[in-house]
Short mmCIF file of C-alpha atoms in Angstrom, two decimals:
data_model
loop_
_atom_site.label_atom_id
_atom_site.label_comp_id
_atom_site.label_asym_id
_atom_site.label_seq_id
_atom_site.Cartn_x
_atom_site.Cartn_y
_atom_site.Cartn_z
CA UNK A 1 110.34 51.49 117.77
CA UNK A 2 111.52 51.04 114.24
CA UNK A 3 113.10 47.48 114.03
CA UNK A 4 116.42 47.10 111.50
CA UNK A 5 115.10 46.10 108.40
CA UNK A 6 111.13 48.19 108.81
CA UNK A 7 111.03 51.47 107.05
CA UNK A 8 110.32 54.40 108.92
CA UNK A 9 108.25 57.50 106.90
CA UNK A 10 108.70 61.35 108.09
CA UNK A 11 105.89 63.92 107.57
CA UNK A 12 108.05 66.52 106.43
CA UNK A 13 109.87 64.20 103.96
CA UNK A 14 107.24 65.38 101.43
CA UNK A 15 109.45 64.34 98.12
CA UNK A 16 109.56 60.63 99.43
CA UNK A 17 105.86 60.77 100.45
CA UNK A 18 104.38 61.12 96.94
CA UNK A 19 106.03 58.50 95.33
CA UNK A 20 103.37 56.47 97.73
CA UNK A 21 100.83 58.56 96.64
CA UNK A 22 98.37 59.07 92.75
CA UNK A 23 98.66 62.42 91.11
CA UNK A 24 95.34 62.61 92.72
CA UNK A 25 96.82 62.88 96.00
CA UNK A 26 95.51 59.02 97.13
CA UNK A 27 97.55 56.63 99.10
CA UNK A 28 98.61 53.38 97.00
CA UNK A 29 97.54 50.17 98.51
CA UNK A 30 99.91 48.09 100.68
CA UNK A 31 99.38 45.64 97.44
CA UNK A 32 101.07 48.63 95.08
CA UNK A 33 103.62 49.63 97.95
CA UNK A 34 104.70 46.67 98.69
CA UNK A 35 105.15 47.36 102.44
CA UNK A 36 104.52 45.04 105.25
CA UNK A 37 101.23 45.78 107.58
CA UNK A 38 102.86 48.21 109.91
CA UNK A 39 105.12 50.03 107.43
CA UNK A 40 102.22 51.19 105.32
CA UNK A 41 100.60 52.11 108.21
CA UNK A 42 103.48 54.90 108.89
CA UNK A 43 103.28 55.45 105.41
CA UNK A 44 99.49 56.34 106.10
CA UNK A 45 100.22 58.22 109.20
CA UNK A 46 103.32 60.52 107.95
CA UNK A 47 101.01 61.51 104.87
CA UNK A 48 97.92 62.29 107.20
CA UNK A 49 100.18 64.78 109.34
CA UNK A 50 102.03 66.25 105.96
CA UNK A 51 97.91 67.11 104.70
CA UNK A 52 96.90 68.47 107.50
CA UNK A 53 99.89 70.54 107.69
CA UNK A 54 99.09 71.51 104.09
CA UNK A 55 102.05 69.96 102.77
CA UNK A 56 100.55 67.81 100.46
CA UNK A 57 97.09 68.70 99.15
CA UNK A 58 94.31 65.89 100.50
CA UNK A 59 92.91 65.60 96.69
CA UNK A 60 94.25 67.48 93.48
CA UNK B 1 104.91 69.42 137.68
CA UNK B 2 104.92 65.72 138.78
CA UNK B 3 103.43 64.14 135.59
CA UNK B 4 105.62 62.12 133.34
CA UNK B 5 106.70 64.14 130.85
CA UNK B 6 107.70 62.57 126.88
CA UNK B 7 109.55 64.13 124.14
CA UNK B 8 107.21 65.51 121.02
CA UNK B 9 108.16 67.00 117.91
CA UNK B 10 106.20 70.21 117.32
CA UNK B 11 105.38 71.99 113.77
CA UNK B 12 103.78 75.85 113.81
CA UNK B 13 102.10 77.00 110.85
CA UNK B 14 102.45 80.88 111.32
CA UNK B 15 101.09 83.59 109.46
CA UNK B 16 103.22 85.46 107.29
CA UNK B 17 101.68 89.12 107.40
CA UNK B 18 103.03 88.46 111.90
CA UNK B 19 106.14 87.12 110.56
CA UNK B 20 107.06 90.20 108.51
CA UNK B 21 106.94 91.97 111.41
CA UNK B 22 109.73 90.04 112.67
CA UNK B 23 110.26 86.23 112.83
CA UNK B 24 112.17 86.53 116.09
CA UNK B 25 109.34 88.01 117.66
CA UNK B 26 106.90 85.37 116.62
CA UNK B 27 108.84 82.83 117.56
CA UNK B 28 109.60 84.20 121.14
CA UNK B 29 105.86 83.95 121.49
CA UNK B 30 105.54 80.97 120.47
CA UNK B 31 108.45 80.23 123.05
CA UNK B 32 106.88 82.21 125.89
CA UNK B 33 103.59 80.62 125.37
CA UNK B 34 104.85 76.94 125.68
CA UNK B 35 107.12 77.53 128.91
CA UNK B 36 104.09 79.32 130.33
CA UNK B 37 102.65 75.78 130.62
CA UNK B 38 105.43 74.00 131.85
CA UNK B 39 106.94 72.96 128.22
CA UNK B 40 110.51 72.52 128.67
CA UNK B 41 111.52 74.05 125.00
CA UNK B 42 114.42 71.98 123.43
CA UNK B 43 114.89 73.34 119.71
CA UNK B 44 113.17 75.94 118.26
CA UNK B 45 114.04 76.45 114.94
CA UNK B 46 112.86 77.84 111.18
CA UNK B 47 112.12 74.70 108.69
CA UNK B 48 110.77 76.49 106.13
CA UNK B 49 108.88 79.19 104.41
CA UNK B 50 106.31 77.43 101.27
CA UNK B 51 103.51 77.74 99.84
CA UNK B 52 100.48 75.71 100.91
CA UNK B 53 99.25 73.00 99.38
CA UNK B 54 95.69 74.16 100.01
CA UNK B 55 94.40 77.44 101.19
CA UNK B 56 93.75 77.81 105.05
CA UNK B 57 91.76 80.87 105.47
CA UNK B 58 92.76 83.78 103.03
CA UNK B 59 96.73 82.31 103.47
CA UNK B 60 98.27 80.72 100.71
CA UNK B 61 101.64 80.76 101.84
CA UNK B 62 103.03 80.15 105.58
CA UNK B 63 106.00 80.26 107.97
CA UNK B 64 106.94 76.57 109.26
CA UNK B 65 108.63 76.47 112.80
CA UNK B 66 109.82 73.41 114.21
CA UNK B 67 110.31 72.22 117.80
CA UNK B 68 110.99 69.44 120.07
CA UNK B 69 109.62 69.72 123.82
CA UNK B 70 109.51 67.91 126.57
CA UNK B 71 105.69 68.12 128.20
CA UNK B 72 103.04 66.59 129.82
CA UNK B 73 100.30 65.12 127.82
CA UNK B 74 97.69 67.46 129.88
CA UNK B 75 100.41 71.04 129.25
CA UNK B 76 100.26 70.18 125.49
CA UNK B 77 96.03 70.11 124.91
CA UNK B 78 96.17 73.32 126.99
CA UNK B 79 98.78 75.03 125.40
CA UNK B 80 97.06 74.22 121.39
CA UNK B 81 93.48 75.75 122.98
CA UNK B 82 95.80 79.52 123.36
CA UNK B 83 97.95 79.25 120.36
CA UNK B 84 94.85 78.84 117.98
CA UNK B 85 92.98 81.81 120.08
CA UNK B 86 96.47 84.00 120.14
CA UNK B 87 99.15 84.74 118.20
CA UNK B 88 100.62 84.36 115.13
CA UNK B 89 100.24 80.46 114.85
CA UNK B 90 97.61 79.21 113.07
CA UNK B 91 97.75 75.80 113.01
CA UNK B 92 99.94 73.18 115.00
CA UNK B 93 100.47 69.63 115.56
CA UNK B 94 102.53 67.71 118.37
CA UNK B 95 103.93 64.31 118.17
CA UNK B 96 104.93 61.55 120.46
CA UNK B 97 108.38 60.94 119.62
CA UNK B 98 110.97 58.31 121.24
CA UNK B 99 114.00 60.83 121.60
CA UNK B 100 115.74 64.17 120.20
CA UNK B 101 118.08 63.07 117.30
CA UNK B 102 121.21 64.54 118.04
CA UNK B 103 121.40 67.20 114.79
CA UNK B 104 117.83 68.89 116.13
CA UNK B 105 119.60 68.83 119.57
CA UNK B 106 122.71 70.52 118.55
CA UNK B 107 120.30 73.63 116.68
CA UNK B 108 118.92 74.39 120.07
CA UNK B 109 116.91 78.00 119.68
CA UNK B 110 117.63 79.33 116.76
CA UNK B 111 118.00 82.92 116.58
CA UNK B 112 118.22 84.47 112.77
CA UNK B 113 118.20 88.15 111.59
CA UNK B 114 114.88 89.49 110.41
CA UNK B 115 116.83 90.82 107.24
CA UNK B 116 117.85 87.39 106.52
CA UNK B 117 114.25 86.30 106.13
CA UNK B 118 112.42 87.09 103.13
CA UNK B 119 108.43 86.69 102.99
CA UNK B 120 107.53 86.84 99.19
CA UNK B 121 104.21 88.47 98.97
CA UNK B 122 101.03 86.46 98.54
CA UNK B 123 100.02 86.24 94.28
CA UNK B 124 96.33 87.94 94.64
CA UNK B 125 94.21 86.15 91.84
CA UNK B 126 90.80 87.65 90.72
CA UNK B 127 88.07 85.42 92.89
CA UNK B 128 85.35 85.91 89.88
CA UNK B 129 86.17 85.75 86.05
CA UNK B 130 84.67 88.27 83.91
CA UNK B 131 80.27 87.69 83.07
CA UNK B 132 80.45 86.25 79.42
CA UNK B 133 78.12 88.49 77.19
CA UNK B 134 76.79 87.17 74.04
CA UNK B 135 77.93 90.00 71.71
CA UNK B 136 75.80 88.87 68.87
CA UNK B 137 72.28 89.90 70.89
CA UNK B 138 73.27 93.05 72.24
CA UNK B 139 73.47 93.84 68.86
CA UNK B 140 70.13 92.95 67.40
CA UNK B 141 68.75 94.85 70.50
CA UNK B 142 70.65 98.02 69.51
CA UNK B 143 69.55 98.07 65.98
CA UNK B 144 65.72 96.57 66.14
CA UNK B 145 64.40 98.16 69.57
CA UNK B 146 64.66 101.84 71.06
CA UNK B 147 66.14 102.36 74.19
CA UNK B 148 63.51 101.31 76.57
CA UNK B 149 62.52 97.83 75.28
CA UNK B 150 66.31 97.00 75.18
CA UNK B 151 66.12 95.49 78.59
CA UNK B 152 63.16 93.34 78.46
CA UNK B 153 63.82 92.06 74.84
CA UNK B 154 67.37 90.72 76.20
CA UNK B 155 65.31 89.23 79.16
CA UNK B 156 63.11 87.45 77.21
CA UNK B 157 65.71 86.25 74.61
CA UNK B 158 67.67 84.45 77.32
CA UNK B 159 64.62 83.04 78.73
CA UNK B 160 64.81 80.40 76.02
CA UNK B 161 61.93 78.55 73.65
CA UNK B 162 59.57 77.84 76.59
CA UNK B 163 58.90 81.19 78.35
CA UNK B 164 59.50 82.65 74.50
CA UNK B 165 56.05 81.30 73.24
CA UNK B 166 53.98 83.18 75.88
CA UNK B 167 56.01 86.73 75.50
CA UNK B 168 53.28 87.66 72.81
CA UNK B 169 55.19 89.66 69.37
CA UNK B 170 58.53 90.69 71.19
CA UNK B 171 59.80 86.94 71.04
CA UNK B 172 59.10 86.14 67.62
CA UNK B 173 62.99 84.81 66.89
CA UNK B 174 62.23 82.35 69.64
CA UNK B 175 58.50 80.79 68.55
CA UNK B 176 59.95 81.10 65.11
CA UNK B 177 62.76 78.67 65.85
CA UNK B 178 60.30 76.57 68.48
CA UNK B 179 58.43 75.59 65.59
CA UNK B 180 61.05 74.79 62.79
CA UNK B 181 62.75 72.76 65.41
CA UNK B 182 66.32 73.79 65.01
CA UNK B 183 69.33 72.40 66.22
CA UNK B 184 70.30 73.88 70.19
CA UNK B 185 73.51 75.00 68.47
CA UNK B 186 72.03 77.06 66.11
CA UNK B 187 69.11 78.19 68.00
CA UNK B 188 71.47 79.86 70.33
CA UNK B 189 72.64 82.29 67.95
CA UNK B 190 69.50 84.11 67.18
CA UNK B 191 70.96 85.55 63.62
CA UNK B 192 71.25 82.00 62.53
CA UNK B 193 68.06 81.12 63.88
CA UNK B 194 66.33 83.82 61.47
CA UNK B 195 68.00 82.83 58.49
CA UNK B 196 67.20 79.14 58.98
CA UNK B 197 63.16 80.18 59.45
CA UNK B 198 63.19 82.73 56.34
CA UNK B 199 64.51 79.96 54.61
CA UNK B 200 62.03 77.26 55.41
CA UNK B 201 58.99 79.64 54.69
#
């Protein structure tokens, strides 16, 4: 369960995705996010689902 | 069914060329195929049509359904093993999710007109370019050799500076450049490669 201030990532929210992610299609670090521990771990989740839907490619 | 059932969110990749046959069919089945295991269907609905990001199969475009069910853990691993055998779905993924949000609930099964849905075709894109020729050594075939030795001079001529030097007189272009040691620039172009050894001698 989200808590009030964590941020919460959807899979289908492709747009919002890549600005987390290199033209190259790789995740940023938590140090480049900026997100806490389990945020960036969404983060890493949502984008996992939105490649494997073929969403977003896994490299480009 | 006694098991605890949880709420998942559901995506459907399905194939266009079964969705231009009519989306409300595909999704019916899609419908069908989850109850038939016990999935309690909440929202059914159209997300999108897009292109992939990456080809899956011969597909570059796809039909996106969305869902949210209320299964069993056990219902949904069956259910995935007959939508990838049957069907029009292709690829799907189910995820644990705390509770419907009230817009998704309000959509329910969505039922739209096939005329209202329009599949753009798939952009076919030639798999192989075009065999580059060297236009230059077709040439010198055609004027120095008849017919016959056209073939093998062309053979030997791509062979390049090592095989050339064992190819007795047909290769002399080749040993001639071997031996003045020109550039792999010019020695590509054979013309040049002549000109370069007259030169020299």
């Amino acid at each position: 369960m989200a808590t009030k201030n964590s941020r919460t990532f959807d899979f289908k929210d492709v747009e919002s995705l890549e600005v987390f992610m290199t033209s190259h299609g790789k995740i940023h670090p938590a140090k480049r996010t900026g997100l806490r521990a389990r945020e960036q771990r969404r983060l890493k989740r949502a984008i996992k689902y939105a490649r494997f839907l073929s969403l977003i490619p896994f490299v480009s | 069914m006694t098991e605890n059932t949880h709420i998942y969110q559901a995506m459907f990749l399905l194939d266009n060329e079964e969705v231009r046959k009519g989306f409300n069919a595909s999704r019916d089945w899609v419908k069908t195929t989850l109850e038939k295991y016990g999935i309690e269907v909440k929202v059914l609905r159209l997300w999108g049509e897009r292109q992939l990001a990456y080809p899956i199969g011969r597909r570059k475009r796809a039909t996106y359904l969305l869902g949210w069910l209320q299964a069993s853990g056990d219902s949904i691993n069956e259910v995935k093993r007959e939508l990838y055998l049957l069907g029009p779905v292709f690829r799907c993924l189910f995820l644990l999710e705390d509770e419907i949000p009230a817009d998704e609930l309000a959509t329910g099964i969505q039922v739209i007109a096939d005329s209202e849905i329009i599949i753009p075709e798939d952009m076919e894109e030639p798999d192989f370019e075009e065999p580059y020729t060297e236009p230059e050594e077709e040439q010198r075939a055609t004027d120095d050799k008849p017919d016959a030795e056209e073939d093998e001079e062309g053979k030997e001529g791509k062979a390049g500076g090592k095989a050339g030097g064992k190819a007795g007189g047909k290769a002399k272009p080749v040993v001639s450049v071997a031996k003045t040691k020109v550039p792999k620039a010019a020695a590509a172009d054979s013309s040049t490669a002549d000109e370069v050894n007259t030169d020299g001698n």
